[in-house]
Every structure is written in C-alpha cells, then in structure tokens.
C-alpha cells in the first residue's frame, strides 16, 4: 500500500466544498430562508451552540423570519447573538418569540455580502490547499520510506494536484453563481 489514500484526500476536499456551500447558503439574497441564521451561535448553558438547538426557525412571510425560543431565559442571549452576527438583522422581541424583518438589500449591502462570500471562498481554498499539502507530504514520506517508487509518487502527485485544481474551480464557480444571485436587483 502506498501510504497515500486518494479517497481520503477527495473526501476532505469535498468536505471543504460542502462547508463553503453551507456558508454561502446563509448569505441573504432578498428572500427569507431559515438558512440565513445557520452561522448564528448562542451562549447557552455555558457553551456556544447553534441557534437551531435552542429555538425553532420559521419563515412566516417572504420578508420575515420567526424564531421561537424554547427556554424563556434564552431570549436575551438569542437576540444578542443575532444582532452581533454581522448579518444586518434587528430582531423584534415578542415574549419568547423573535420576529426578524428582512430589509431590502441596497447596493452597499449587496457589495458587503459579496465580500463575505469571497472571504468564505478564500477560507475554503486555504482548507483545500492544506489537504493538498498533507497529501503531498504523505507522498514524499512514502517515497522516502521506499513504500512507493518515484514514478508512482509523481503519478499520485499529479492526481492530487488535479483534485486540488478541480475543487478550487468548483469553489470559484459556486462563488460566481452566488455573486450573480446577490447582485440581482
């Protein structure tokens, strides 16, 4: 065995793409979606937990989100977490519920969302390059240890590089699609 698992490298790169898809799905494009609140974490019971572990999130109207908090002692923490999330949302507290009107996206807000999407893309590309580096290090070690020959090492290196290039191309394509979606008026 070569000591290099291409399936594991592919799985880890796919994980970076899936994380990126999840990140950009949370960026608001004018339509209400419960995914908008996915990145929000709340200080609850001594640790940070995702919002959906302390509340139900609904979409009662096209420009409104509803958050029903299960424990009334958590209302303040949830309100604060949403306000501090850099999503530009201002919840209205109504007992154990929050109503979150989604403002119209102006040009400035659209540009800032595109910038956030680019940050998410760069973070994903860095993760992919780390996976590539780990794979290349494993290849060098396997070749040095005599587990694989120079030709096999070169062939596997090319495969790892192609996986990296393809995955980064996928990230760029997804970013471009999201950018168009955000900038549509």
PDB file of N, CA, C and O in Angstrom, residues 15 21 26 40-41 59 94-95 105 115 132 135 159 162 172:
ATOM      1  N   UNK A  15     -15.426  17.844   1.707  1.00  0.00           N
ATOM      2  CA  UNK A  15     -15.873  18.453   2.965  1.00  0.00           C
ATOM      3  C   UNK A  15     -15.707  19.964   2.939  1.00  0.00           C
ATOM      4  O   UNK A  15     -16.572  20.711   3.405  1.00  0.00           O
ATOM      5  N   UNK A  21     -20.519  25.592   0.616  1.00  0.00           N
ATOM      6  CA  UNK A  21     -21.917  25.659   0.178  1.00  0.00           C
ATOM      7  C   UNK A  21     -22.817  26.075   1.341  1.00  0.00           C
ATOM      8  O   UNK A  21     -23.728  26.879   1.175  1.00  0.00           O
ATOM      9  N   UNK A  26     -26.112  30.673   3.642  1.00  0.00           N
ATOM     10  CA  UNK A  26     -26.592  31.531   4.731  1.00  0.00           C
ATOM     11  C   UNK A  26     -26.604  33.007   4.336  1.00  0.00           C
ATOM     12  O   UNK A  26     -27.160  33.824   5.056  1.00  0.00           O
ATOM     13  N   UNK A  40     -25.332  31.571  13.103  1.00  0.00           N
ATOM     14  CA  UNK A  40     -25.515  32.185  14.416  1.00  0.00           C
ATOM     15  C   UNK A  40     -25.354  31.139  15.516  1.00  0.00           C
ATOM     16  O   UNK A  40     -25.993  30.093  15.496  1.00  0.00           O
ATOM     17  N   UNK A  41     -24.457  31.448  16.473  1.00  0.00           N
ATOM     18  CA  UNK A  41     -24.316  30.597  17.649  1.00  0.00           C
ATOM     19  C   UNK A  41     -24.669  31.420  18.878  1.00  0.00           C
ATOM     20  O   UNK A  41     -24.438  32.633  18.924  1.00  0.00           O
ATOM     21  N   UNK A  59     -40.351  30.687   8.543  1.00  0.00           N
ATOM     22  CA  UNK A  59     -40.447  31.762   7.549  1.00  0.00           C
ATOM     23  C   UNK A  59     -41.936  32.052   7.342  1.00  0.00           C
ATOM     24  O   UNK A  59     -42.559  31.529   6.431  1.00  0.00           O
ATOM     25  N   UNK A  94     -40.838  39.509  21.079  1.00  0.00           N
ATOM     26  CA  UNK A  94     -42.269  39.403  21.349  1.00  0.00           C
ATOM     27  C   UNK A  94     -42.453  38.182  22.254  1.00  0.00           C
ATOM     28  O   UNK A  94     -42.724  37.081  21.781  1.00  0.00           O
ATOM     29  N   UNK A  95     -42.245  38.370  23.566  1.00  0.00           N
ATOM     30  CA  UNK A  95     -42.320  37.252  24.508  1.00  0.00           C
ATOM     31  C   UNK A  95     -41.169  36.292  24.263  1.00  0.00           C
ATOM     32  O   UNK A  95     -40.013  36.685  24.283  1.00  0.00           O
ATOM     33  N   UNK A 105     -32.391  44.748   0.201  1.00  0.00           N
ATOM     34  CA  UNK A 105     -30.945  44.814   0.007  1.00  0.00           C
ATOM     35  C   UNK A 105     -30.599  46.023  -0.856  1.00  0.00           C
ATOM     36  O   UNK A 105     -31.017  46.112  -2.002  1.00  0.00           O
ATOM     37  N   UNK A 115     -18.538  40.507  -0.594  1.00  0.00           N
ATOM     38  CA  UNK A 115     -17.235  40.466   0.080  1.00  0.00           C
ATOM     39  C   UNK A 115     -17.187  39.307   1.077  1.00  0.00           C
ATOM     40  O   UNK A 115     -16.190  38.575   1.156  1.00  0.00           O
ATOM     41  N   UNK A 132      -4.177  19.324   0.276  1.00  0.00           N
ATOM     42  CA  UNK A 132      -3.189  19.032  -0.765  1.00  0.00           C
ATOM     43  C   UNK A 132      -1.804  18.883  -0.158  1.00  0.00           C
ATOM     44  O   UNK A 132      -1.084  17.921  -0.443  1.00  0.00           O
ATOM     45  N   UNK A 135      -1.444  15.646   1.667  1.00  0.00           N
ATOM     46  CA  UNK A 135      -1.305  14.543   0.712  1.00  0.00           C
ATOM     47  C   UNK A 135       0.087  14.482   0.113  1.00  0.00           C
ATOM     48  O   UNK A 135       0.680  13.391  -0.004  1.00  0.00           O
ATOM     49  N   UNK A 159      -2.218  13.428  -9.611  1.00  0.00           N
ATOM     50  CA  UNK A 159      -3.636  13.190  -9.297  1.00  0.00           C
ATOM     51  C   UNK A 159      -4.100  14.118  -8.167  1.00  0.00           C
ATOM     52  O   UNK A 159      -5.193  14.682  -8.232  1.00  0.00           O
ATOM     53  N   UNK A 162      -4.465  17.580  -9.546  1.00  0.00           N
ATOM     54  CA  UNK A 162      -5.663  17.698 -10.375  1.00  0.00           C
ATOM     55  C   UNK A 162      -6.911  17.802  -9.486  1.00  0.00           C
ATOM     56  O   UNK A 162      -7.797  18.616  -9.749  1.00  0.00           O
ATOM     57  N   UNK A 172     -14.748  28.394  -7.167  1.00  0.00           N
ATOM     58  CA  UNK A 172     -14.860  29.629  -7.964  1.00  0.00           C
ATOM     59  C   UNK A 172     -16.197  29.694  -8.699  1.00  0.00           C
ATOM     60  O   UNK A 172     -16.824  30.753  -8.783  1.00  0.00           O
TER      61      UNK A 172
END
